[in-house]
PDB file of N, CA and C in Angstrom:
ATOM      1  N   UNK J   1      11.877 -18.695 -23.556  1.00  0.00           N
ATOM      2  CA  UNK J   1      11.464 -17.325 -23.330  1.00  0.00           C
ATOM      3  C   UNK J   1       9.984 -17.313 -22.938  1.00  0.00           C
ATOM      4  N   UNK J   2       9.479 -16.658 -22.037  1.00  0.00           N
ATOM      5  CA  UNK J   2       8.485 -16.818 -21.678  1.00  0.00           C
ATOM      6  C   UNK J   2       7.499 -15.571 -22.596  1.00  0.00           C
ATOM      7  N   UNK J   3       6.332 -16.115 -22.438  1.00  0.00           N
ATOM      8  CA  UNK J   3       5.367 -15.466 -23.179  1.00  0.00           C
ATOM      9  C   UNK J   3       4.400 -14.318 -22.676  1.00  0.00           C
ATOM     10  N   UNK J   4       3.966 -13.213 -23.394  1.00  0.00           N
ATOM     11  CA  UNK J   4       2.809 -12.315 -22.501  1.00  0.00           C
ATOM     12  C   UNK J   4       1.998 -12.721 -21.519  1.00  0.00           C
ATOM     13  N   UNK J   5       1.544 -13.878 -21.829  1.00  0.00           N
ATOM     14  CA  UNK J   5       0.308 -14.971 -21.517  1.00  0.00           C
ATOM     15  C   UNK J   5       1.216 -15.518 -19.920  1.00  0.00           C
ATOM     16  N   UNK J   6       2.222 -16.216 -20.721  1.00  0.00           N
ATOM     17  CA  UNK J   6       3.101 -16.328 -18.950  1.00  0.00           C
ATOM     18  C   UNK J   6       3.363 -15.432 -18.044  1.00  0.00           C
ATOM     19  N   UNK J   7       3.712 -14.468 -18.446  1.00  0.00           N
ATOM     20  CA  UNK J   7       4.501 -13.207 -17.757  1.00  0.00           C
ATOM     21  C   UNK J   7       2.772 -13.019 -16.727  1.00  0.00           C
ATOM     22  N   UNK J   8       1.869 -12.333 -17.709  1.00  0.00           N
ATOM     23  CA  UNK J   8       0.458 -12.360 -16.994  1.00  0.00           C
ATOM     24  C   UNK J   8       0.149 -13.463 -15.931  1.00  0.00           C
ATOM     25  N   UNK J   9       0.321 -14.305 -16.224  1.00  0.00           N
ATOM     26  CA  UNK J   9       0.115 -15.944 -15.367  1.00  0.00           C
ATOM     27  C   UNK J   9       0.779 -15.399 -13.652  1.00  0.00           C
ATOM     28  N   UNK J  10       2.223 -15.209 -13.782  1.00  0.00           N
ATOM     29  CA  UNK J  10       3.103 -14.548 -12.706  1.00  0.00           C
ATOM     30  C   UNK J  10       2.506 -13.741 -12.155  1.00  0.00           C
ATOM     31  N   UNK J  11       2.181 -12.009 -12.680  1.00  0.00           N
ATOM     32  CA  UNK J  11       1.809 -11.398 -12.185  1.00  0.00           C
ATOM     33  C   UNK J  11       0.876 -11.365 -11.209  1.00  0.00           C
ATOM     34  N   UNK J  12      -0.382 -12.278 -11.760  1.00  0.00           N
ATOM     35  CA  UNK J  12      -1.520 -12.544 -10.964  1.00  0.00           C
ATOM     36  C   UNK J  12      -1.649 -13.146 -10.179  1.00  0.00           C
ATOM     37  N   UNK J  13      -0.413 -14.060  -9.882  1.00  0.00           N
ATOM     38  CA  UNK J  13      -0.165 -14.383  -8.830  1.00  0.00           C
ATOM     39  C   UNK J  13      -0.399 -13.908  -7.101  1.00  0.00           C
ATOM     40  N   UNK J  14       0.159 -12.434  -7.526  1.00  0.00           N
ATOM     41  CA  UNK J  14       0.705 -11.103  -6.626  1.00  0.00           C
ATOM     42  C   UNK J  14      -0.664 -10.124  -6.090  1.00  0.00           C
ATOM     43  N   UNK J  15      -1.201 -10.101  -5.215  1.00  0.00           N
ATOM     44  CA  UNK J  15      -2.158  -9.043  -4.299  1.00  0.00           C
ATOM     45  C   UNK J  15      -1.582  -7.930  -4.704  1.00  0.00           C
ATOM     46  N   UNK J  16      -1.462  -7.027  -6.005  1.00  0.00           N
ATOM     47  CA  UNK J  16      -0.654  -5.777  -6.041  1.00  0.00           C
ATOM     48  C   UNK J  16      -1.024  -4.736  -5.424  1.00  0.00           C
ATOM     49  N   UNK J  17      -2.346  -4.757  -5.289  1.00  0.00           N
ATOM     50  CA  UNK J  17      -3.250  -3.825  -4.611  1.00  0.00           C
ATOM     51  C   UNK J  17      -2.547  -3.775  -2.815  1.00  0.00           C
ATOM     52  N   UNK J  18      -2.186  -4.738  -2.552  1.00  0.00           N
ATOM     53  CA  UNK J  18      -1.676  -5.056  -0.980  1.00  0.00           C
ATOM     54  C   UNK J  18      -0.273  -4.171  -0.926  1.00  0.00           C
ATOM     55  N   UNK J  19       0.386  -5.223  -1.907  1.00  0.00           N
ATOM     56  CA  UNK J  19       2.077  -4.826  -1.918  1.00  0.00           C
ATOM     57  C   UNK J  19       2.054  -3.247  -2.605  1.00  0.00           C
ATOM     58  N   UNK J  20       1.113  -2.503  -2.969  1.00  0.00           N
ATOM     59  CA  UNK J  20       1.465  -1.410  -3.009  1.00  0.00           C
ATOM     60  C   UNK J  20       1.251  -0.156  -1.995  1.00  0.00           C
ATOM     61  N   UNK J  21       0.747  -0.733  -1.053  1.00  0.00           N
ATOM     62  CA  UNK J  21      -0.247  -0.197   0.064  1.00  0.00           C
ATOM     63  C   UNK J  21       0.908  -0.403   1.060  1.00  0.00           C
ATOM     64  N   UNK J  22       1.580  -1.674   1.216  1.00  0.00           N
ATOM     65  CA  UNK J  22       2.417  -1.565   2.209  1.00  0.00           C
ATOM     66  C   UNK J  22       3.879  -1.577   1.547  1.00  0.00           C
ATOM     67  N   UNK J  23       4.554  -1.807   0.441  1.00  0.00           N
ATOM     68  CA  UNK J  23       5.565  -1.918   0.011  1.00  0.00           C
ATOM     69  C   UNK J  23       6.108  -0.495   0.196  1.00  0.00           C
ATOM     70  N   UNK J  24       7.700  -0.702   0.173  1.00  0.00           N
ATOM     71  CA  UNK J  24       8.657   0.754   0.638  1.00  0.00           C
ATOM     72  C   UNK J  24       9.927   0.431  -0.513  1.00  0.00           C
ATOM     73  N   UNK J  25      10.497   0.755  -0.837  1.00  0.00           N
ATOM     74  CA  UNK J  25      11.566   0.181  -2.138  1.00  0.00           C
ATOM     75  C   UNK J  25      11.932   1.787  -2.525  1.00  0.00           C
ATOM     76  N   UNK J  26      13.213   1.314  -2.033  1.00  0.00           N
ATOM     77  CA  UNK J  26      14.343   3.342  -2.643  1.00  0.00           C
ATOM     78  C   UNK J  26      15.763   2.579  -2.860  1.00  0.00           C
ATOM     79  N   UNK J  27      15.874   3.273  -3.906  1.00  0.00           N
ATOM     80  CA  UNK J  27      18.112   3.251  -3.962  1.00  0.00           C
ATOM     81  C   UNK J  27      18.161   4.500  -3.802  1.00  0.00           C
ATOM     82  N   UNK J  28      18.847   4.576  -3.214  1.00  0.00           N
ATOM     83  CA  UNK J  28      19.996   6.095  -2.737  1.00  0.00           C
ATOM     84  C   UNK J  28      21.045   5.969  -2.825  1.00  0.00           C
ATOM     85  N   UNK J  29      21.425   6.929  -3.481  1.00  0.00           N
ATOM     86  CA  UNK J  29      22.965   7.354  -3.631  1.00  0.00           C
ATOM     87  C   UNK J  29      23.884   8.493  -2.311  1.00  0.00           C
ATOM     88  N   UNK J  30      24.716   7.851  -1.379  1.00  0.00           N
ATOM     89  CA  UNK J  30      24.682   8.845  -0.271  1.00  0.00           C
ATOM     90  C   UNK J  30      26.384   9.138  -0.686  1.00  0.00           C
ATOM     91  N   UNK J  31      26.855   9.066  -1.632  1.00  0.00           N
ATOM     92  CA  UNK J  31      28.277   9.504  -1.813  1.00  0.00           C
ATOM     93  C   UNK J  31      28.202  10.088  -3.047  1.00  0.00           C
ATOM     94  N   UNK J  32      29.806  10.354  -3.880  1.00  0.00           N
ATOM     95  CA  UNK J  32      29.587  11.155  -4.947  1.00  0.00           C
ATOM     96  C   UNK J  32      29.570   9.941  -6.344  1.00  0.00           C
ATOM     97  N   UNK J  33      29.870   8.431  -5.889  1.00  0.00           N
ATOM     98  CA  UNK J  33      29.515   7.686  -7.469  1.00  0.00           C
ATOM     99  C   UNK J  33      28.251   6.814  -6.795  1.00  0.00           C
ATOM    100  N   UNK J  34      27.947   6.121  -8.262  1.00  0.00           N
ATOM    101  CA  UNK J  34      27.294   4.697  -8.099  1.00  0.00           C
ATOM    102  C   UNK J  34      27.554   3.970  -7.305  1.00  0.00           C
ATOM    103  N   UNK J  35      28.917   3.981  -6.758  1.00  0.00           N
ATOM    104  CA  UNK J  35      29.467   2.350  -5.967  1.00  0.00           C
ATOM    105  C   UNK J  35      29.228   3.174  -4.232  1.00  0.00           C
ATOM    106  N   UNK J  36      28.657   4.073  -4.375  1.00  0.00           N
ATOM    107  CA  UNK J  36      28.494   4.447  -3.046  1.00  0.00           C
ATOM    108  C   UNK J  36      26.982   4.398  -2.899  1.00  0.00           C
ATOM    109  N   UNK J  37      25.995   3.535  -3.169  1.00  0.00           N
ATOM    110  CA  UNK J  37      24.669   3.311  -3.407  1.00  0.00           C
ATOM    111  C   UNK J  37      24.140   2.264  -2.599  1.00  0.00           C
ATOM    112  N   UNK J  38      22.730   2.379  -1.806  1.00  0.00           N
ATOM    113  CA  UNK J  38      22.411   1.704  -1.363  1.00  0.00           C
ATOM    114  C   UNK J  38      20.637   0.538  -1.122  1.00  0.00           C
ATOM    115  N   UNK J  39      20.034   0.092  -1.363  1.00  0.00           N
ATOM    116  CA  UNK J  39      18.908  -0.226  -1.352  1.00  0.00           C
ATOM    117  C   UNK J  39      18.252  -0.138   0.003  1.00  0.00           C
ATOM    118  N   UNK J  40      16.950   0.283   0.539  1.00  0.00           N
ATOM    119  CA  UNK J  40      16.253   0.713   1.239  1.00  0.00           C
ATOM    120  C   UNK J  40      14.977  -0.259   0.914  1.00  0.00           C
ATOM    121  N   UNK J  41      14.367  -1.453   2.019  1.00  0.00           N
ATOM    122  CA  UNK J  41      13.255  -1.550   1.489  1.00  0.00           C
ATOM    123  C   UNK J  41      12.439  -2.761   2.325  1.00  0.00           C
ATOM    124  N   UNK J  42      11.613  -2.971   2.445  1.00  0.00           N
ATOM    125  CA  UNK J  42      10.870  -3.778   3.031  1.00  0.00           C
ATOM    126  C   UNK J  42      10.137  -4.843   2.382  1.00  0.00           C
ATOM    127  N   UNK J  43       9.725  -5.888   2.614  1.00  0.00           N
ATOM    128  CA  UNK J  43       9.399  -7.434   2.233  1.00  0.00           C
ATOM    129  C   UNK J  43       8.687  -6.964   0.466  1.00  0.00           C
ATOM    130  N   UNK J  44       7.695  -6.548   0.937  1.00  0.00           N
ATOM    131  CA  UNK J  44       6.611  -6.167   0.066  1.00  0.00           C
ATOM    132  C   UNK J  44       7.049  -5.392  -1.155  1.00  0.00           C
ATOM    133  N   UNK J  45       8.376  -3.749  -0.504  1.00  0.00           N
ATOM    134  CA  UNK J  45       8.746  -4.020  -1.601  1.00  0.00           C
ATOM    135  C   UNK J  45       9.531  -4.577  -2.819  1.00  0.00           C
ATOM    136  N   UNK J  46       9.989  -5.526  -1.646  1.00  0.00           N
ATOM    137  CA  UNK J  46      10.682  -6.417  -2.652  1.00  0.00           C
ATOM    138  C   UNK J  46      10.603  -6.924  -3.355  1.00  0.00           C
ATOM    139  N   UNK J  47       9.281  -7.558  -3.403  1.00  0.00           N
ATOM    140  CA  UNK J  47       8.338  -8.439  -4.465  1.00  0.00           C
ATOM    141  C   UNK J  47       7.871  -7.606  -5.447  1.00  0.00           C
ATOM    142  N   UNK J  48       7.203  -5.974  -5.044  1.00  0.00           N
ATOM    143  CA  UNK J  48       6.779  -4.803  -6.166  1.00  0.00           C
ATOM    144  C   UNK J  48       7.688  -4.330  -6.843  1.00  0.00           C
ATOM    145  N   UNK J  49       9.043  -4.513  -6.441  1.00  0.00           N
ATOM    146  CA  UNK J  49      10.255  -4.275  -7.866  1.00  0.00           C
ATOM    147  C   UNK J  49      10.151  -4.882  -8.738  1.00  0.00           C
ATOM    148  N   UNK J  50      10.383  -6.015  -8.580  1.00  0.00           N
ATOM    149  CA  UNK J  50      10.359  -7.091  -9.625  1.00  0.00           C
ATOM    150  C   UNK J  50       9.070  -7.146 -10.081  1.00  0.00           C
ATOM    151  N   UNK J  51       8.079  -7.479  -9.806  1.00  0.00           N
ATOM    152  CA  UNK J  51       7.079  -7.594 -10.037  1.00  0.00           C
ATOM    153  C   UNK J  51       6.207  -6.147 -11.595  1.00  0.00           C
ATOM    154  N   UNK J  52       6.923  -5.303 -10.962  1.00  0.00           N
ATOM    155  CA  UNK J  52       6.854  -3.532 -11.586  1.00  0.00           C
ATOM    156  C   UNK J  52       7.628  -4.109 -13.168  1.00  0.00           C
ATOM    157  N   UNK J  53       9.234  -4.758 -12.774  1.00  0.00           N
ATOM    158  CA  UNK J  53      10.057  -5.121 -14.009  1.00  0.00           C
ATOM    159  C   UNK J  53       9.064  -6.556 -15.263  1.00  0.00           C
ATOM    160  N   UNK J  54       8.379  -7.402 -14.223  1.00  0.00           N
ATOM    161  CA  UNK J  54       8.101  -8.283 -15.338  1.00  0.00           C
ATOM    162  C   UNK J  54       6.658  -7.249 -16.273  1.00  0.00           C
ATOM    163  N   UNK J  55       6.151  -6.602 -15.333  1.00  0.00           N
ATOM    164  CA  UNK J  55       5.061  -5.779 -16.235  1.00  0.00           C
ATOM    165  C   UNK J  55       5.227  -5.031 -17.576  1.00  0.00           C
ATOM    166  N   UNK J  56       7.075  -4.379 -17.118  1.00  0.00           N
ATOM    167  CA  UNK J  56       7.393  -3.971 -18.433  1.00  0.00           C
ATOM    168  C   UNK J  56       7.562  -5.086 -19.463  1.00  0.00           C
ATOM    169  N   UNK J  57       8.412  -6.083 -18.944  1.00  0.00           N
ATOM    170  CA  UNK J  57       8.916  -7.454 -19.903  1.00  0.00           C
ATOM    171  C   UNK J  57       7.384  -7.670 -20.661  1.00  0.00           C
ATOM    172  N   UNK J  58       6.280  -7.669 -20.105  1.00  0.00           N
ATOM    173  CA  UNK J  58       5.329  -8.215 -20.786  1.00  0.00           C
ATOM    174  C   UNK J  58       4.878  -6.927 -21.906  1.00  0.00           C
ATOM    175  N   UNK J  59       5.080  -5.947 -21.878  1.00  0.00           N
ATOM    176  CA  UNK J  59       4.599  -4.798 -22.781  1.00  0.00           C
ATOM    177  C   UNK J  59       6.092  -4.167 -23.637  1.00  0.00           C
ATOM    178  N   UNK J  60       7.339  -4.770 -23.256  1.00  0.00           N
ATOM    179  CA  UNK J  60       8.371  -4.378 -23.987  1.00  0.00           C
ATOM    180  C   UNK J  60       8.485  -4.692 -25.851  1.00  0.00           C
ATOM    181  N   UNK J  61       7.954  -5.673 -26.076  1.00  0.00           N
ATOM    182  CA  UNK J  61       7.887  -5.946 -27.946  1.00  0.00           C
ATOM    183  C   UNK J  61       6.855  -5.170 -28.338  1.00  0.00           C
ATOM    184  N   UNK J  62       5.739  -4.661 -28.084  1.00  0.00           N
ATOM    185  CA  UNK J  62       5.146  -3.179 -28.375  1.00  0.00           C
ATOM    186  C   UNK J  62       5.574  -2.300 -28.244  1.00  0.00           C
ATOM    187  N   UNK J  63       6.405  -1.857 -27.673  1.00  0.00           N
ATOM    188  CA  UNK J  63       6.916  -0.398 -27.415  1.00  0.00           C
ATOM    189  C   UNK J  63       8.207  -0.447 -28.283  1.00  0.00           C
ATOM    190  N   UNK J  64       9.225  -1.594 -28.205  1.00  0.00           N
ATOM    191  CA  UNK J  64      10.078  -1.826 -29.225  1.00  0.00           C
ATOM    192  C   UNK J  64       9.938  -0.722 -30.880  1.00  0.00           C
ATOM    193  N   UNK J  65       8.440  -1.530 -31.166  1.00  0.00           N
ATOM    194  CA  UNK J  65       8.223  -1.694 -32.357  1.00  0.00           C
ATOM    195  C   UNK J  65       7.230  -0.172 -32.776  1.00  0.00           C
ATOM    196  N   UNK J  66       7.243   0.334 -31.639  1.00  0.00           N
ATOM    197  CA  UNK J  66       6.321   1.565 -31.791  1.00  0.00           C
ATOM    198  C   UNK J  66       7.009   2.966 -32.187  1.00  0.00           C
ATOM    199  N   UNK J  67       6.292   3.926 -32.147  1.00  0.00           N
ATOM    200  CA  UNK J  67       7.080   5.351 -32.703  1.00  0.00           C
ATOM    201  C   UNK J  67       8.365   6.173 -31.848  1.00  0.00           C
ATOM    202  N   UNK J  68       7.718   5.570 -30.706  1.00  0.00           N
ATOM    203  CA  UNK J  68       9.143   5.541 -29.748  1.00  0.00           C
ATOM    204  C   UNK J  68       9.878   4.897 -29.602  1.00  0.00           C
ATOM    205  N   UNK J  69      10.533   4.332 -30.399  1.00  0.00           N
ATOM    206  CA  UNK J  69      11.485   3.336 -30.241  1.00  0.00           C
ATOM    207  C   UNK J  69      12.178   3.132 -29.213  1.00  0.00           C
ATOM    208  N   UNK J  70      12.440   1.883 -28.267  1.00  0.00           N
ATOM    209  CA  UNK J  70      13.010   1.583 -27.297  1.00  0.00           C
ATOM    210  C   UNK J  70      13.066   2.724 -26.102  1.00  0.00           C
ATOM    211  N   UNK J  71      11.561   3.566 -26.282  1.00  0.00           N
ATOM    212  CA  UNK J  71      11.185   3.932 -24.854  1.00  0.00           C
ATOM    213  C   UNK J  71      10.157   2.979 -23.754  1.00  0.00           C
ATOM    214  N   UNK J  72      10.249   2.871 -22.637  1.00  0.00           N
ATOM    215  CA  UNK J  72       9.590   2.258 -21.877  1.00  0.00           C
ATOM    216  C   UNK J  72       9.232   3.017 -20.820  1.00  0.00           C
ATOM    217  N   UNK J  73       7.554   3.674 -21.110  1.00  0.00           N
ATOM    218  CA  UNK J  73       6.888   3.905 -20.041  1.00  0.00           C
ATOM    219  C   UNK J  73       7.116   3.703 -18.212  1.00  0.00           C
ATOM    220  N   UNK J  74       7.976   4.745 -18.013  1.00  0.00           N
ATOM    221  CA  UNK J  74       8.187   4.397 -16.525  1.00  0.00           C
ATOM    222  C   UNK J  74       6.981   3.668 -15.335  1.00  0.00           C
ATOM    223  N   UNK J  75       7.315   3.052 -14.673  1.00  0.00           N
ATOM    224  CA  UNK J  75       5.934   2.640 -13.685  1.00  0.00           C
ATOM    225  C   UNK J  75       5.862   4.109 -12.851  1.00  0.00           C
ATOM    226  N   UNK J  76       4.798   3.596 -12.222  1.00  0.00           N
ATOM    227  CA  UNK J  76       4.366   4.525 -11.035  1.00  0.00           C
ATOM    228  C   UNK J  76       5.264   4.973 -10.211  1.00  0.00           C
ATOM    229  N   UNK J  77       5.609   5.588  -9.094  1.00  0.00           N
ATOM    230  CA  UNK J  77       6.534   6.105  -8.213  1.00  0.00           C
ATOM    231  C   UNK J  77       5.914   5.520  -6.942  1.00  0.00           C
ATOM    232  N   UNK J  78       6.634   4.577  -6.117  1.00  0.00           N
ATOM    233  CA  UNK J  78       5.829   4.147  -4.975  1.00  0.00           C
ATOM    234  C   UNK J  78       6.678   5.076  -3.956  1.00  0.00           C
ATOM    235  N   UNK J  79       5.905   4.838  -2.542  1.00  0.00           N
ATOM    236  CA  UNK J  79       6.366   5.193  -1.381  1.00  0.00           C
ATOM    237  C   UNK J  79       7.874   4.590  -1.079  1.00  0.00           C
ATOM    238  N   UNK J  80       8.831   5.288  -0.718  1.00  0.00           N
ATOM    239  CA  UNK J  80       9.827   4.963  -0.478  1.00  0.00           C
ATOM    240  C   UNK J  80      10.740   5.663   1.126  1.00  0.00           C
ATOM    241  N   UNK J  81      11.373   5.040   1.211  1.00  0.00           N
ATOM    242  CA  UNK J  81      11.796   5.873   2.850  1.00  0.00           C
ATOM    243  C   UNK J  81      12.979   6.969   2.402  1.00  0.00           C
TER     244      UNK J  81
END
């Protein structure tokens, strides 16, 4: 299992400042269920999805353990098409 310290290591990897400037990342739903759903998205944001998910992974055992139990602070809302 990887650690805060790792998860951080990853992240910084990433120009986020870049990939958020040019990244595009949407699911749409264009029918009446789930299985009629589709992803929308370009390089950049491909990498800022995931990238958005390990940020929570690294702050998820605080929030666990906090007064909100098993809420997790949504990220930001990026540009999407």
């Amino acid at each position: 299992m990887l650690t805060k310290e790792d998860l951080q290591k990853i992240i910084d990897q990433f120009d986020e400042d870049e990939l958020e400037r040019q990244g595009i990342f949407g699911i749409s739903q264009y029918g009446g269920g789930s299985d009629e759903s589709f992803v929308r998205a370009n390089k950049e944001g491909l990498v800022l999805f995931p990238l958005e998910l390990l940020k929570s992974a690294r702050v998820i055992e605080s929030v666990l353990s906090g007064p909100q139990l098993g809420v997790v602070k949504s990220v930001r809302t990026r540009r999407s098409l």
